[in-house]
mmCIF file of C-alpha atoms in Angstrom:
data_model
loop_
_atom_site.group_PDB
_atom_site.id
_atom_site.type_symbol
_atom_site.label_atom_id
_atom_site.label_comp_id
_atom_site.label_asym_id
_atom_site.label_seq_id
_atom_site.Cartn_x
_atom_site.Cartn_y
_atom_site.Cartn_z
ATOM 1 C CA UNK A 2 -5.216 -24.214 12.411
ATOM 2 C CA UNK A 3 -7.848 -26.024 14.829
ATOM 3 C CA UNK A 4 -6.938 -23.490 17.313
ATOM 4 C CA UNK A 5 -9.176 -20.397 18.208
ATOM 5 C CA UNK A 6 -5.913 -18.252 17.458
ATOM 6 C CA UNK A 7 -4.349 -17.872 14.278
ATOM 7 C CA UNK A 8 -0.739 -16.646 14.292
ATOM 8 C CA UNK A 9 1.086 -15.048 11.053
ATOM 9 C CA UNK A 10 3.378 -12.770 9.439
ATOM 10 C CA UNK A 11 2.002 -10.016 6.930
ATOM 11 C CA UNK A 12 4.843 -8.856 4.820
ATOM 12 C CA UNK A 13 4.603 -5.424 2.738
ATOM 13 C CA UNK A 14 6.503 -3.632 0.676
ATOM 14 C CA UNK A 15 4.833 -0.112 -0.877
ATOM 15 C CA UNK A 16 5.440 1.568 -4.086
ATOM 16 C CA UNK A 17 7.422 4.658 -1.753
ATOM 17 C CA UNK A 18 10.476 1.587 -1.034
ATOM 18 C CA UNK A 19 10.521 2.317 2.790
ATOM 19 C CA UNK A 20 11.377 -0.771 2.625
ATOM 20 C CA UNK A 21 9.915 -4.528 3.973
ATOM 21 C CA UNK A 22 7.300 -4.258 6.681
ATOM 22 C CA UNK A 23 6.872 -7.078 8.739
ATOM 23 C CA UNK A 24 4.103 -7.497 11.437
ATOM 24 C CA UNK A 25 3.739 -10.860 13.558
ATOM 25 C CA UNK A 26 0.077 -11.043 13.905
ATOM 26 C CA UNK A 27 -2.312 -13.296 16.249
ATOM 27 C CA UNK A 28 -5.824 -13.446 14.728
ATOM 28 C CA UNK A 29 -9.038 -14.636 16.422
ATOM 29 C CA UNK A 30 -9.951 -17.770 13.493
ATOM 30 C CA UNK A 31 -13.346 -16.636 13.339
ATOM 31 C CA UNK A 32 -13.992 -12.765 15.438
ATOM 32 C CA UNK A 33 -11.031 -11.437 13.222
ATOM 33 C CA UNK A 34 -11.300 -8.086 15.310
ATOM 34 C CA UNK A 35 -9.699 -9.683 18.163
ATOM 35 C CA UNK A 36 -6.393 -9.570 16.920
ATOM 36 C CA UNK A 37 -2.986 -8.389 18.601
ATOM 37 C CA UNK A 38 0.430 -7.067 16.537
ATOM 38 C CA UNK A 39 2.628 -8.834 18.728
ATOM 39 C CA UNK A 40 6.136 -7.915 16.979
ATOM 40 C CA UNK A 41 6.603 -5.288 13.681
ATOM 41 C CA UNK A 42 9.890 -3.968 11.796
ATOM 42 C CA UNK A 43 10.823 -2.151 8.764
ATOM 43 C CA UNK A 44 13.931 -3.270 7.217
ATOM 44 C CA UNK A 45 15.160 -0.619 4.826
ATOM 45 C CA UNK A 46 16.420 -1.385 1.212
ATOM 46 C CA UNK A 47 19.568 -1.807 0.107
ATOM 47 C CA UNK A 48 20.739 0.847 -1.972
ATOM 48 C CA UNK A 49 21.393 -1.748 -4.675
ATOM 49 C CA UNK A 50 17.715 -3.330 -4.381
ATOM 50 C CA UNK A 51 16.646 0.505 -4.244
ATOM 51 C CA UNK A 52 17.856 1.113 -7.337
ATOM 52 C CA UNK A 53 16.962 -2.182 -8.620
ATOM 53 C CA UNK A 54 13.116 -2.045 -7.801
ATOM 54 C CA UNK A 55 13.128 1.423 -9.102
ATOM 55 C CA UNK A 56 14.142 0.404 -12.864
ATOM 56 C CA UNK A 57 13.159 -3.042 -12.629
ATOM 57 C CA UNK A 58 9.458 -1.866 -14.792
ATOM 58 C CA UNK A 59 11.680 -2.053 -18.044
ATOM 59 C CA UNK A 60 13.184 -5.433 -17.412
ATOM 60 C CA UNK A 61 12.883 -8.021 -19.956
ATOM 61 C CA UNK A 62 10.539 -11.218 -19.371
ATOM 62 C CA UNK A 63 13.809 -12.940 -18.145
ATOM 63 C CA UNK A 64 15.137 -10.271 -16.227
ATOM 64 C CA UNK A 65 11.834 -10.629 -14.475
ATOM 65 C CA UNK A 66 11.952 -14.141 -13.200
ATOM 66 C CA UNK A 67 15.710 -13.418 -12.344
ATOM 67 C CA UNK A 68 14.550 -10.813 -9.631
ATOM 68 C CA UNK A 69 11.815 -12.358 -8.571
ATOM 69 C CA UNK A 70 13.141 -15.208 -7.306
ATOM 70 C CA UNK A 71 16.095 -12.955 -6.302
ATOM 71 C CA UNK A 72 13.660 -10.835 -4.232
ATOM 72 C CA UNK A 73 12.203 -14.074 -2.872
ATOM 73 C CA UNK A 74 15.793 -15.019 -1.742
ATOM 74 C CA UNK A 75 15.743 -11.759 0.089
ATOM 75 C CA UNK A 76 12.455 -11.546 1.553
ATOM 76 C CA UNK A 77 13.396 -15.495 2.793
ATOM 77 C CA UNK A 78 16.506 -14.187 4.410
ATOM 78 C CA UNK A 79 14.692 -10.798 6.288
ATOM 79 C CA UNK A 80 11.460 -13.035 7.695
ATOM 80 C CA UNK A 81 14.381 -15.573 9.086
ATOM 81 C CA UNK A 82 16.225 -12.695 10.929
ATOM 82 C CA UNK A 83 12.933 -11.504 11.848
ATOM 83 C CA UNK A 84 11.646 -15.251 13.191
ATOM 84 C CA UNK A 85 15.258 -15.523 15.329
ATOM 85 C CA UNK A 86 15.322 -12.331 16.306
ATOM 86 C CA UNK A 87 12.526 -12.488 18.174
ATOM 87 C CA UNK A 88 12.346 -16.161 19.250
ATOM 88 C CA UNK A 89 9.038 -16.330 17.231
ATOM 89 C CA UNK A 90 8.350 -20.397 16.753
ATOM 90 C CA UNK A 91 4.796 -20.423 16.112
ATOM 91 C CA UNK A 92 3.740 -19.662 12.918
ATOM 92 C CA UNK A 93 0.559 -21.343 10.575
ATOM 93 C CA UNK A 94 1.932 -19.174 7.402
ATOM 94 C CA UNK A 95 3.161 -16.072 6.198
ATOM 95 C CA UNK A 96 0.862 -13.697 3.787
ATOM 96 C CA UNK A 97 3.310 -11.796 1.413
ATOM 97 C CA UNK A 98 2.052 -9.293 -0.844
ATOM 98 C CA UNK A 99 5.885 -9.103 -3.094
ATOM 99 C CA UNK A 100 6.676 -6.151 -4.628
ATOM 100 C CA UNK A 101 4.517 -4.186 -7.658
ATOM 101 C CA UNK A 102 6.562 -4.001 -10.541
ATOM 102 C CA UNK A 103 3.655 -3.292 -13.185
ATOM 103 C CA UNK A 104 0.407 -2.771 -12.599
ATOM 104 C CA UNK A 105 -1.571 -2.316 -15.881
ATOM 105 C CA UNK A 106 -5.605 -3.902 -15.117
ATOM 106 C CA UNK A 107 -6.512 -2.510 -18.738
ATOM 107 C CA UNK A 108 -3.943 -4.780 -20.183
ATOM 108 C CA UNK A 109 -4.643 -7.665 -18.227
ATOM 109 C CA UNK A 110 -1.200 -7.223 -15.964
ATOM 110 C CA UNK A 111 -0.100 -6.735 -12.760
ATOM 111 C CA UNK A 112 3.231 -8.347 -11.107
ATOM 112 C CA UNK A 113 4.480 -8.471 -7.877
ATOM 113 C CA UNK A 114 7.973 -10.098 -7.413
ATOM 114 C CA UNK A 115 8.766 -12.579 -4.487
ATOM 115 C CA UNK A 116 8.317 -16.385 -5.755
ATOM 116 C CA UNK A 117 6.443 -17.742 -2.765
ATOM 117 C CA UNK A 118 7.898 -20.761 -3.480
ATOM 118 C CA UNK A 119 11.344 -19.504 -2.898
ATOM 119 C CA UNK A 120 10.383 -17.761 0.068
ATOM 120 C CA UNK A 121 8.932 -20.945 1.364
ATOM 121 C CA UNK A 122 11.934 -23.018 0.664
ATOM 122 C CA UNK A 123 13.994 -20.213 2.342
ATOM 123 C CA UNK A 124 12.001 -20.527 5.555
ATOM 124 C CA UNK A 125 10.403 -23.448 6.089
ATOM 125 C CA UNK A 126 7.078 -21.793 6.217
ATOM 126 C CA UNK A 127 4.071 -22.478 4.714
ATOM 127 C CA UNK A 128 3.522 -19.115 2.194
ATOM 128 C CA UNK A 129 0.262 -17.400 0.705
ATOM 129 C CA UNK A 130 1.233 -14.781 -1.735
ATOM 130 C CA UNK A 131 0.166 -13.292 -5.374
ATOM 131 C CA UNK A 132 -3.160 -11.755 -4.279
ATOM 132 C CA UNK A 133 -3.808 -9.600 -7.221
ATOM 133 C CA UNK A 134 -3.089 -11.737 -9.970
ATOM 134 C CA UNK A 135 -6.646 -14.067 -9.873
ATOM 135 C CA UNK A 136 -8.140 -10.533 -9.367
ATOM 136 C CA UNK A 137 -6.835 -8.965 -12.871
ATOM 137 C CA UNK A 138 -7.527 -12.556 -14.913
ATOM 138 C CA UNK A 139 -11.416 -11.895 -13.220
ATOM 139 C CA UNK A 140 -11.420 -8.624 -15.192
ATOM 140 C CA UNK A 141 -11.016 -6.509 -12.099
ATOM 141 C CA UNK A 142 -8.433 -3.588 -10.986
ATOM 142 C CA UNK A 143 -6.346 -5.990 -8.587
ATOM 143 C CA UNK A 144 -6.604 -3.236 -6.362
ATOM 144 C CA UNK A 145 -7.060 -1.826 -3.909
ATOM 145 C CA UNK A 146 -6.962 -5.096 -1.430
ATOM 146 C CA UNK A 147 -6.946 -3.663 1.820
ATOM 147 C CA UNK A 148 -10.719 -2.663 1.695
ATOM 148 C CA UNK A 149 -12.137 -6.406 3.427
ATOM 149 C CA UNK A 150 -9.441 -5.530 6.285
ATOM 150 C CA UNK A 151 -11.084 -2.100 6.480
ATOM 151 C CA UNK A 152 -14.696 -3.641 6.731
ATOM 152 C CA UNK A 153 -13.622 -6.469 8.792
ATOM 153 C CA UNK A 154 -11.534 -4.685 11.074
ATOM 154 C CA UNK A 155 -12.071 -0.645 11.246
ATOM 155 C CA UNK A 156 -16.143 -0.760 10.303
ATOM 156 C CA UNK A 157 -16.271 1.813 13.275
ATOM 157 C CA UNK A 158 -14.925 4.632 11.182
ATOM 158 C CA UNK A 159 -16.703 6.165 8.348
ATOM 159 C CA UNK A 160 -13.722 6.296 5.986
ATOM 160 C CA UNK A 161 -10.037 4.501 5.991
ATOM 161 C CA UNK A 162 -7.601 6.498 3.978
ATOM 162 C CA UNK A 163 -3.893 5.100 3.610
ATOM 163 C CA UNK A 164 -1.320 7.169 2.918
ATOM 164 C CA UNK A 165 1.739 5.647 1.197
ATOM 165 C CA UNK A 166 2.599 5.372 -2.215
ATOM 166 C CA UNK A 167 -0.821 6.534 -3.223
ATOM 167 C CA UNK A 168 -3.272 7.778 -1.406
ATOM 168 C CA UNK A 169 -6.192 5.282 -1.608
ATOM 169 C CA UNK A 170 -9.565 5.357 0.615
ATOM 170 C CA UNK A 171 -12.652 2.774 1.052
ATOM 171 C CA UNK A 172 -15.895 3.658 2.702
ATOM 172 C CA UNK A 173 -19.392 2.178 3.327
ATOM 173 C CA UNK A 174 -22.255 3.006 0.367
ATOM 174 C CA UNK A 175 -25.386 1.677 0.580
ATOM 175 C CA UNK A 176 -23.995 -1.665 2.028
ATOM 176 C CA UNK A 177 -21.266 -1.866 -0.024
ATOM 177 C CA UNK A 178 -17.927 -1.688 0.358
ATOM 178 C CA UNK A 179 -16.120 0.963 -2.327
ATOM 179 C CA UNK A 180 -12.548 1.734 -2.461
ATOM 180 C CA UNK A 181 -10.119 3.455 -5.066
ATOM 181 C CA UNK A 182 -6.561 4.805 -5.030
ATOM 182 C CA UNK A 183 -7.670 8.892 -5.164
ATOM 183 C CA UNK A 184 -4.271 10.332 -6.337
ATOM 184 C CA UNK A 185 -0.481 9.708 -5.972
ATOM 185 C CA UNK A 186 1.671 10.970 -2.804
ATOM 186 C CA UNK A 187 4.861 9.442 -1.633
ATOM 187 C CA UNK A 188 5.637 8.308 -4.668
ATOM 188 C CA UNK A 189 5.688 11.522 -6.002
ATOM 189 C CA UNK A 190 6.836 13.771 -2.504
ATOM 190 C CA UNK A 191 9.743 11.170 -1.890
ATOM 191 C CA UNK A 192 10.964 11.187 -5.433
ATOM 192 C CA UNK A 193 11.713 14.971 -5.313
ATOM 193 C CA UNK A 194 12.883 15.085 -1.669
ATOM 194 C CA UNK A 195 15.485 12.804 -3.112
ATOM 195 C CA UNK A 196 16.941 15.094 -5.299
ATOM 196 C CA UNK A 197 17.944 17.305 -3.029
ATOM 197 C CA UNK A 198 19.485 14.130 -1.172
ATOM 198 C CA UNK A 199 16.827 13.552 1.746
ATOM 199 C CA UNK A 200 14.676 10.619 1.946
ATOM 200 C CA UNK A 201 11.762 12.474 2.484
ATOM 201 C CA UNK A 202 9.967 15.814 4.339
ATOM 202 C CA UNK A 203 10.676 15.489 7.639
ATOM 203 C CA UNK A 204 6.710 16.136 8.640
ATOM 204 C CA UNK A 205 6.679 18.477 5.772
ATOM 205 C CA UNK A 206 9.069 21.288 6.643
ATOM 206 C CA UNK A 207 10.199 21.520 3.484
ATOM 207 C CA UNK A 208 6.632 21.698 1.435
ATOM 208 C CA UNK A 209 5.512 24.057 4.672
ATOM 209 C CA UNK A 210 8.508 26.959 3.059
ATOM 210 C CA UNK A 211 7.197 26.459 -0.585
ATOM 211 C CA UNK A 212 5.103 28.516 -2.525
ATOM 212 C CA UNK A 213 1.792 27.245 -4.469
ATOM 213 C CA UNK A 214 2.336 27.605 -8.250
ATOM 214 C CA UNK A 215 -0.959 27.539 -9.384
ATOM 215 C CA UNK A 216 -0.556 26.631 -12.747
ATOM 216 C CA UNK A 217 0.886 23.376 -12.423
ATOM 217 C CA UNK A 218 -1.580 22.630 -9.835
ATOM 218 C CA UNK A 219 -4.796 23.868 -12.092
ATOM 219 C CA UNK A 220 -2.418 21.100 -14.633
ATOM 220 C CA UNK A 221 -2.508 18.522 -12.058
ATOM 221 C CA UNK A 222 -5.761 18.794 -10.942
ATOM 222 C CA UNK A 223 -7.570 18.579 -14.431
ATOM 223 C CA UNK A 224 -5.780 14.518 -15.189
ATOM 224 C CA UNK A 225 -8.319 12.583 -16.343
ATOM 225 C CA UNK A 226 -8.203 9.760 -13.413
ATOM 226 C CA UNK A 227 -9.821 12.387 -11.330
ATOM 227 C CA UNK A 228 -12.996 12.109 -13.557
ATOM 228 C CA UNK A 229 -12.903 8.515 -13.291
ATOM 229 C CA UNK A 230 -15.683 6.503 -11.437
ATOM 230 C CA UNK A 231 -14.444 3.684 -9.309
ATOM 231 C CA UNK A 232 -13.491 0.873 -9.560
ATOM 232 C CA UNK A 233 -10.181 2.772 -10.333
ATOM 233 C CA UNK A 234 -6.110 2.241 -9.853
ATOM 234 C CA UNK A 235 -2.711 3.741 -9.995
ATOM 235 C CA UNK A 236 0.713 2.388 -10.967
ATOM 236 C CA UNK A 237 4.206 4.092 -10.732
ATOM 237 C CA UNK A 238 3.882 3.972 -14.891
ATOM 238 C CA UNK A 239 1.050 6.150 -14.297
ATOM 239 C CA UNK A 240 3.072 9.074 -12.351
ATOM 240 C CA UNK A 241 5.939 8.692 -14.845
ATOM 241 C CA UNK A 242 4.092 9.395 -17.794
ATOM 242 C CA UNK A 243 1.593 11.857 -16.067
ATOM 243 C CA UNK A 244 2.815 13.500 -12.747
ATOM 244 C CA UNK A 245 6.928 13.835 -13.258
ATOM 245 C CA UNK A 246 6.617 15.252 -16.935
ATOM 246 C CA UNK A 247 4.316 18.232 -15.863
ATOM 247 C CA UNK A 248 5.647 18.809 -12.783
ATOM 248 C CA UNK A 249 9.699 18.990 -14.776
ATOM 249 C CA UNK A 250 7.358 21.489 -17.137
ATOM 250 C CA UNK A 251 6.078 24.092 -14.800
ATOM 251 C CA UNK A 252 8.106 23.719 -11.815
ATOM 252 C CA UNK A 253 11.918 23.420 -10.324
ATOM 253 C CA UNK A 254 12.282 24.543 -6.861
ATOM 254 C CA UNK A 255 11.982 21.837 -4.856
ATOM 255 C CA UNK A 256 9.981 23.133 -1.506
ATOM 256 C CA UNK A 257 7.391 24.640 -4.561
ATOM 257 C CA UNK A 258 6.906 21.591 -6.297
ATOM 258 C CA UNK A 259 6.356 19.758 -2.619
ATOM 259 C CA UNK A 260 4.064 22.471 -1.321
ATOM 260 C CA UNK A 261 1.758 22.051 -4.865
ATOM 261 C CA UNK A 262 1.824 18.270 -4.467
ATOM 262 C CA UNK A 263 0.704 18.480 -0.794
ATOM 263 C CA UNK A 264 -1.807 21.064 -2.150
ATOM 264 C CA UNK A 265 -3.334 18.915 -4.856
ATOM 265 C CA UNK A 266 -3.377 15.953 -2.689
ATOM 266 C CA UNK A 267 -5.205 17.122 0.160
ATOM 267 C CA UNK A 268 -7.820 18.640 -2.234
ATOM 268 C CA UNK A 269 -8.316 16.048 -3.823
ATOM 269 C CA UNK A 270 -8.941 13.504 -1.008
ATOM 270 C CA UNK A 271 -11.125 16.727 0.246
ATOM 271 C CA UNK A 272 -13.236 16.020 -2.849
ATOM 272 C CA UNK A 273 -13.840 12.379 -2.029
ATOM 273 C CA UNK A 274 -14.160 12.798 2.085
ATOM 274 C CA UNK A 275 -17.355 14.171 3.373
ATOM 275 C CA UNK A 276 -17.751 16.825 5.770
ATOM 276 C CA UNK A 277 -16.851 16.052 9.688
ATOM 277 C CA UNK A 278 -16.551 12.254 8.975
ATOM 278 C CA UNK A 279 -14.450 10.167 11.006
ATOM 279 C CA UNK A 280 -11.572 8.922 9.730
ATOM 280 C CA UNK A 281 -8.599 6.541 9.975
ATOM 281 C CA UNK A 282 -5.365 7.742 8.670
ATOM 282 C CA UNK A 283 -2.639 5.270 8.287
ATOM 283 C CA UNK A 284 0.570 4.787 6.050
ATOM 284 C CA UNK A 285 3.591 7.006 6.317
ATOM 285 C CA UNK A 286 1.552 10.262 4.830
ATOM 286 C CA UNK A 287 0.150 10.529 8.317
ATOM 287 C CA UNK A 288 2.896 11.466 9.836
ATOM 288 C CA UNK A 289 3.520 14.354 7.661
ATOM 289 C CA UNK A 290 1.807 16.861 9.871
ATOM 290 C CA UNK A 291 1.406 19.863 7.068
ATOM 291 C CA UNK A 292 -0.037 17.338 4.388
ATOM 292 C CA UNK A 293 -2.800 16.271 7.760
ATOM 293 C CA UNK A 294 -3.318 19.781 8.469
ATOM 294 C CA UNK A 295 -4.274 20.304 4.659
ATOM 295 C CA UNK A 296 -6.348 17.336 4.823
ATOM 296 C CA UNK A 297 -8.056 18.389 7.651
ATOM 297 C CA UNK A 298 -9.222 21.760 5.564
ATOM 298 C CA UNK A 299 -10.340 20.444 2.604
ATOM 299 C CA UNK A 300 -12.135 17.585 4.715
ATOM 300 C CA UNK A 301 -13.667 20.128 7.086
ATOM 301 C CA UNK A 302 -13.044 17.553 9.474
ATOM 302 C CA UNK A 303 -10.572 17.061 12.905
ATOM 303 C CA UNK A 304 -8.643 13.983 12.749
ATOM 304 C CA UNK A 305 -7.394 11.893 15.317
ATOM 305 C CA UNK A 306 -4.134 9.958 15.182
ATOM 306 C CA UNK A 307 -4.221 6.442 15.127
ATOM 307 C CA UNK A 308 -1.271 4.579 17.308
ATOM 308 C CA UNK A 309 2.373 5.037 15.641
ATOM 309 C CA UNK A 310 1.943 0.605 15.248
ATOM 310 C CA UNK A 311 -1.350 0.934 13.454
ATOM 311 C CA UNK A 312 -0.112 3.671 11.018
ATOM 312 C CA UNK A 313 3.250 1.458 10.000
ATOM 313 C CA UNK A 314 2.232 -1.480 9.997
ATOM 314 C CA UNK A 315 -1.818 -1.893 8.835
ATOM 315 C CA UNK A 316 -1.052 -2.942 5.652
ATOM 316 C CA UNK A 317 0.637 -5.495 6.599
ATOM 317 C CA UNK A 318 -1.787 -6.912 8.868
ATOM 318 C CA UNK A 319 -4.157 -6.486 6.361
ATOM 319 C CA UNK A 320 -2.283 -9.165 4.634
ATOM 320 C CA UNK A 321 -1.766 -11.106 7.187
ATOM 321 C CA UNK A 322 -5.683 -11.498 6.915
ATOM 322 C CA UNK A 323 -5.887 -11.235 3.561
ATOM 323 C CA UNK A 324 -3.598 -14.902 4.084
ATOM 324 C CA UNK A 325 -6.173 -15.945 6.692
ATOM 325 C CA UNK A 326 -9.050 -15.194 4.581
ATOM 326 C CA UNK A 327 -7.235 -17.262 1.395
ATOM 327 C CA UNK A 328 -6.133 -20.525 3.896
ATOM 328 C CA UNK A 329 -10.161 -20.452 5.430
ATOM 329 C CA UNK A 330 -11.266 -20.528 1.521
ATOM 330 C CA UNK A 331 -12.997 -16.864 2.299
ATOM 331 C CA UNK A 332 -13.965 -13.972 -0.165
ATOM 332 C CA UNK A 333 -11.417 -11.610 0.560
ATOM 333 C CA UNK A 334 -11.781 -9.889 -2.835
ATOM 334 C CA UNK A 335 -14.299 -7.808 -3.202
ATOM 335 C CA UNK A 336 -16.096 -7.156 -6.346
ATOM 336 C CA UNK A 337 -17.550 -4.249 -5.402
ATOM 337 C CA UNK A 338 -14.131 -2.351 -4.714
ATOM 338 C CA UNK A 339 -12.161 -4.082 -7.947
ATOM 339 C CA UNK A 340 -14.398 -4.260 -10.524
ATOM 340 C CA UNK A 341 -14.072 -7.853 -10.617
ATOM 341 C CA UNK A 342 -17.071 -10.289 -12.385
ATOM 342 C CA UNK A 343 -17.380 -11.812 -8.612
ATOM 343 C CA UNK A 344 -16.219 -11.917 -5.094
ATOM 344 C CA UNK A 345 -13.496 -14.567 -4.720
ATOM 345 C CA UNK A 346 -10.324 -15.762 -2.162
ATOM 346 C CA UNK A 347 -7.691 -14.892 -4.113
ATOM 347 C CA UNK A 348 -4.250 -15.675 -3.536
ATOM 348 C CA UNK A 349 -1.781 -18.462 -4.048
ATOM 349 C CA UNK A 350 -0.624 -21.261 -1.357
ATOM 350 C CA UNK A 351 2.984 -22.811 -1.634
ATOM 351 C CA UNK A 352 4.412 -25.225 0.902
ATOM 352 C CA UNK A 353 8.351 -25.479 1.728
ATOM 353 C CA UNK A 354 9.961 -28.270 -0.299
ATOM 354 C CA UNK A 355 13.290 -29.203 1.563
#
């Protein structure tokens, strides 16, 4: 790690199960802007672990630690295709962020599965992981974490908005760096596109054909969160007790309830974005061209696509430095985004037993 470079693997997996993102990353040690994503892949899920990380938020306490270390066995086995696939022999660590299976601040909880230790076993690799966890025990939201990448890396834009699971933004204020999730989308748009046996709108044709039904979007819009000051947070127990109930109430036809939620998601982001900023799109979301377009009204703003590798795979390079920040000892929490009683390096550091 004497080096000037730093080179490492940020692994992802979102709430919207895509599936594993992996991004091979060389880092400047110290001018972290000078970084290159030198290889990046999605592996899709499994339907088995589909279904399995779907239900796995009412597993018992032991049914827990079964799939975690599970899902550890199976991250281990996807960075080792990954490392051989591509010949890739140099490697300092690899940053995983696991897999959310509850996220609940208020309670003091949030897990994501992936035992680093397992992983590390698996590949030999020296492993920072569990990045929310010290977070939540210093009273803050655990999320969002990406923000420090945003202000380390993408400072030149006034906003960065991710669109994945949720849609979640951070932004400069008075020299401070504030982020929040704003609503859900994926989560939501994906799980209804699935019932009609796609895995999602195809750049939203679909939600493009539907009609607005404004009741269930006046509903949808008036959730408390959206009266919430940040620090704030969404979990997928959230949108099943709030979003799927009201939207099974008011609404059936599929292409209606996807043109709403494209509706109500690009006004509310338009509520948060000022006019004719700049802004950063990344996460799958921005490559739904009708959900952009709606964006772009509520925003009053034009905005330019970043490069198909930055949209996939930013999170996961946000990790990767998220890792790099936790190995130099480096804030890379960030009280002002999480609520949290201080900034702190958060994450945990496992080493491969044999």
């Amino acid at each position: 790690m004497q080096e000037k470079y730093i080179y490492c693997i940020g692994l992802m997996s979102g709430t919207s199960l895509d599936g594993i993102d992996l991004a091979y990353i060389k880092m400047h040690a110290s001018s972290y802007k000078d970084f290159e994503i030198l290889k990046a892949e999605t592996i899709p899920y499994s339907k088995e672990w589909k279904t399995k990380l779907q239900v796995a938020v009412a597993y018992s306490n032991e049914e827990l630690k079964l799939v975690d270390s599970a899902y550890g066995e199976l991250l281990g086995k996807v960075l080792n295709d990954f490392l051989e696939k591509n010949a890739i022999n140099n490697v300092d660590f690899i940053a995983s962020h696991g897999h959310t299976i509850l996220h609940q601040p208020e309670n003091g909880i949030t897990l994501q599965i992936g035992n680093g230790q397992v992983i590390a076993n698996n590949t030999q690799q020296k492993v920072v992981c569990d990045f929310r966890t010290q977070d939540v025990q210093l009273g803050g939201q655990g999320a969002p974490l990406v923000p420090i990448g945003d202000s380390l890396l993408f400072a030149d834009y006034d906003y960065c908005l991710n669109l994945g699971g949720f849609a979640n933004i951070s932004y400069e204020k008075e020299n401070q760096r504030i982020a929040f999730d704003i609503c859900p989308v994926n989560i939501v748009l994906n799980h209804y596109t699935r019932t009609i046996g796609l895995e999602y709108d195809d750049e939203g044709k679909i939600a493009s054909e539907g009609k607005i039904n404004t009741q269930l979007l006046e509903q949808l819009n008036s959730l408390s969160f959206y009266q919430e000051t940040p620090p704030k947070s969404l979990g997928l127990e959230w949108v099943q007790k709030n979003i799927f109930p009201l939207i099974d109430e008011y609404e059936t036809d599929i292409p209606t309830v996807l043109r709403t939620f494209i509706e109500h998601t690009a006004l509310q982001i338009g509520n948060v974005v000022e006019n004719e900023a700049t802004i950063l799109v990344t996460g799958g979301g921005a490559f739904n061209t009708f959900l952009m377009s709606r964006v772009e009204f509520y925003a009053k703003t034009k905005i330019k696509q970043a490069d198909k590798e930055l949209i996939n795979y930013k999170e996961a390079l946000i990790f990767a430095l998220l890792g790099v920040l936790k190995v130099q000892n480096k804030v890379n929490c960030l009280q002002s985004v999480t609520g949290a009683k201080k900034d702190h390096s958060s994450g945990k550091v496992f080493y491969p037993k044999k």
